[in-house]
mmCIF file of N, CA and C in Angstrom:
data_model
loop_
_atom_site.group_PDB
_atom_site.id
_atom_site.type_symbol
_atom_site.label_atom_id
_atom_site.label_comp_id
_atom_site.label_asym_id
_atom_site.label_seq_id
_atom_site.Cartn_x
_atom_site.Cartn_y
_atom_site.Cartn_z
ATOM 1 N N MET A 1 -31.481 -8.897 5.116
ATOM 2 C CA MET A 1 -30.100 -8.851 4.690
ATOM 3 C C MET A 1 -29.203 -9.003 5.921
ATOM 4 N N THR A 2 -28.225 -9.855 5.836
ATOM 5 C CA THR A 2 -27.289 -10.084 6.927
ATOM 6 C C THR A 2 -26.031 -9.256 6.707
ATOM 7 N N SER A 3 -25.635 -8.544 7.735
ATOM 8 C CA SER A 3 -24.395 -7.766 7.666
ATOM 9 C C SER A 3 -23.240 -8.622 8.146
ATOM 10 N N ARG A 4 -22.071 -8.346 7.636
ATOM 11 C CA ARG A 4 -20.884 -9.037 8.121
ATOM 12 C C ARG A 4 -19.834 -8.003 8.476
ATOM 13 N N ILE A 5 -19.008 -8.364 9.433
ATOM 14 C CA ILE A 5 -17.949 -7.470 9.882
ATOM 15 C C ILE A 5 -16.628 -8.028 9.392
ATOM 16 N N VAL A 6 -15.856 -7.173 8.741
ATOM 17 C CA VAL A 6 -14.531 -7.559 8.266
ATOM 18 C C VAL A 6 -13.515 -6.636 8.928
ATOM 19 N N LEU A 7 -12.600 -7.230 9.663
ATOM 20 C CA LEU A 7 -11.506 -6.472 10.261
ATOM 21 C C LEU A 7 -10.386 -6.425 9.230
ATOM 22 N N ALA A 8 -10.211 -5.270 8.615
ATOM 23 C CA ALA A 8 -9.203 -5.114 7.563
ATOM 24 C C ALA A 8 -7.932 -4.531 8.165
ATOM 25 N N SER A 9 -7.408 -5.227 9.164
ATOM 26 C CA SER A 9 -6.240 -4.754 9.898
ATOM 27 C C SER A 9 -5.554 -5.937 10.560
ATOM 28 N N ARG A 10 -4.276 -5.785 10.834
ATOM 29 C CA ARG A 10 -3.541 -6.807 11.588
ATOM 30 C C ARG A 10 -3.469 -6.449 13.072
ATOM 31 N N SER A 11 -4.192 -5.439 13.475
ATOM 32 C CA SER A 11 -4.126 -4.936 14.843
ATOM 33 C C SER A 11 -4.649 -5.959 15.853
ATOM 34 N N PRO A 12 -3.780 -6.448 16.732
ATOM 35 C CA PRO A 12 -4.248 -7.396 17.744
ATOM 36 C C PRO A 12 -5.219 -6.738 18.726
ATOM 37 N N ARG A 13 -5.060 -5.452 18.968
ATOM 38 C CA ARG A 13 -5.965 -4.748 19.888
ATOM 39 C C ARG A 13 -7.366 -4.640 19.301
ATOM 40 N N ARG A 14 -7.493 -4.325 18.039
ATOM 41 C CA ARG A 14 -8.819 -4.236 17.405
ATOM 42 C C ARG A 14 -9.497 -5.601 17.385
ATOM 43 N N LYS A 15 -8.715 -6.638 17.126
ATOM 44 C CA LYS A 15 -9.252 -8.002 17.148
ATOM 45 C C LYS A 15 -9.765 -8.338 18.546
ATOM 46 N N GLU A 16 -8.985 -7.990 19.548
ATOM 47 C CA GLU A 16 -9.365 -8.254 20.939
ATOM 48 C C GLU A 16 -10.667 -7.534 21.306
ATOM 49 N N ILE A 17 -10.810 -6.291 20.868
ATOM 50 C CA ILE A 17 -12.023 -5.519 21.159
ATOM 51 C C ILE A 17 -13.244 -6.193 20.545
ATOM 52 N N LEU A 18 -13.151 -6.597 19.289
ATOM 53 C CA LEU A 18 -14.283 -7.253 18.632
ATOM 54 C C LEU A 18 -14.633 -8.564 19.328
ATOM 55 N N GLU A 19 -13.618 -9.318 19.737
ATOM 56 C CA GLU A 19 -13.858 -10.575 20.446
ATOM 57 C C GLU A 19 -14.542 -10.324 21.788
ATOM 58 N N LYS A 20 -14.095 -9.318 22.520
ATOM 59 C CA LYS A 20 -14.703 -9.003 23.820
ATOM 60 C C LYS A 20 -16.153 -8.562 23.678
ATOM 61 N N LEU A 21 -16.480 -7.959 22.546
ATOM 62 C CA LEU A 21 -17.859 -7.556 22.281
ATOM 63 C C LEU A 21 -18.726 -8.735 21.844
ATOM 64 N N GLY A 22 -18.103 -9.888 21.623
ATOM 65 C CA GLY A 22 -18.840 -11.082 21.220
ATOM 66 C C GLY A 22 -19.302 -11.056 19.778
ATOM 67 N N LEU A 23 -18.625 -10.265 18.956
ATOM 68 C CA LEU A 23 -19.021 -10.141 17.555
ATOM 69 C C LEU A 23 -18.391 -11.240 16.707
ATOM 70 N N VAL A 24 -19.120 -11.659 15.704
ATOM 71 C CA VAL A 24 -18.596 -12.607 14.727
ATOM 72 C C VAL A 24 -18.009 -11.779 13.591
ATOM 73 N N PHE A 25 -16.750 -12.036 13.264
ATOM 74 C CA PHE A 25 -16.089 -11.246 12.237
ATOM 75 C C PHE A 25 -15.035 -12.085 11.542
ATOM 76 N N GLU A 26 -14.608 -11.595 10.404
ATOM 77 C CA GLU A 26 -13.506 -12.236 9.701
ATOM 78 C C GLU A 26 -12.376 -11.223 9.564
ATOM 79 N N ILE A 27 -11.178 -11.733 9.433
ATOM 80 C CA ILE A 27 -10.007 -10.874 9.313
ATOM 81 C C ILE A 27 -9.479 -10.957 7.887
ATOM 82 N N ASP A 28 -9.350 -9.807 7.247
ATOM 83 C CA ASP A 28 -8.819 -9.722 5.889
ATOM 84 C C ASP A 28 -7.845 -8.547 5.843
ATOM 85 N N PRO A 29 -6.634 -8.761 6.368
ATOM 86 C CA PRO A 29 -5.689 -7.644 6.457
ATOM 87 C C PRO A 29 -5.198 -7.199 5.084
ATOM 88 N N PRO A 30 -4.841 -5.929 4.967
ATOM 89 C CA PRO A 30 -4.313 -5.431 3.694
ATOM 90 C C PRO A 30 -2.943 -6.031 3.407
ATOM 91 N N GLU A 31 -2.595 -6.041 2.166
ATOM 92 C CA GLU A 31 -1.303 -6.594 1.741
ATOM 93 C C GLU A 31 -0.234 -5.504 1.705
ATOM 94 N N ILE A 32 -0.225 -4.670 2.748
ATOM 95 C CA ILE A 32 0.776 -3.606 2.840
ATOM 96 C C ILE A 32 1.445 -3.670 4.208
ATOM 97 N N ASP A 33 2.603 -3.074 4.307
ATOM 98 C CA ASP A 33 3.322 -3.018 5.572
ATOM 99 C C ASP A 33 2.763 -1.867 6.403
ATOM 100 N N GLU A 34 2.143 -2.189 7.544
ATOM 101 C CA GLU A 34 1.550 -1.170 8.407
ATOM 102 C C GLU A 34 2.491 -0.727 9.523
ATOM 103 N N THR A 35 3.745 -1.123 9.462
ATOM 104 C CA THR A 35 4.708 -0.761 10.495
ATOM 105 C C THR A 35 4.979 0.740 10.438
ATOM 106 N N PRO A 36 4.804 1.441 11.570
ATOM 107 C CA PRO A 36 5.070 2.882 11.549
ATOM 108 C C PRO A 36 6.553 3.181 11.357
ATOM 109 N N ARG A 37 6.822 4.274 10.699
ATOM 110 C CA ARG A 37 8.205 4.712 10.527
ATOM 111 C C ARG A 37 8.691 5.341 11.824
ATOM 112 N N GLU A 38 9.986 5.409 12.002
ATOM 113 C CA GLU A 38 10.561 5.949 13.237
ATOM 114 C C GLU A 38 10.101 7.379 13.519
ATOM 115 N N SER A 39 9.894 8.168 12.493
ATOM 116 C CA SER A 39 9.527 9.574 12.673
ATOM 117 C C SER A 39 8.023 9.788 12.850
ATOM 118 N N GLU A 40 7.199 8.732 12.728
ATOM 119 C CA GLU A 40 5.749 8.870 12.836
ATOM 120 C C GLU A 40 5.287 8.846 14.289
ATOM 121 N N ASN A 41 4.289 9.662 14.574
ATOM 122 C CA ASN A 41 3.632 9.633 15.872
ATOM 123 C C ASN A 41 2.491 8.623 15.820
ATOM 124 N N PRO A 42 2.143 7.991 16.946
ATOM 125 C CA PRO A 42 1.070 6.997 16.929
ATOM 126 C C PRO A 42 -0.309 7.584 16.675
ATOM 127 N N SER A 43 -0.466 8.873 16.769
ATOM 128 C CA SER A 43 -1.765 9.487 16.517
ATOM 129 C C SER A 43 -1.864 9.758 15.069
#
């Protein structure tokens, strides 16, 4: 059985990490707005 990696995010940093690891993956971002609100902390 072959596994596949799906990056379900628009994060450019996560994409960069997977690329640096030499992994083959596809990007399928969610259809929601992931922009943090002004009052949200990044953690």
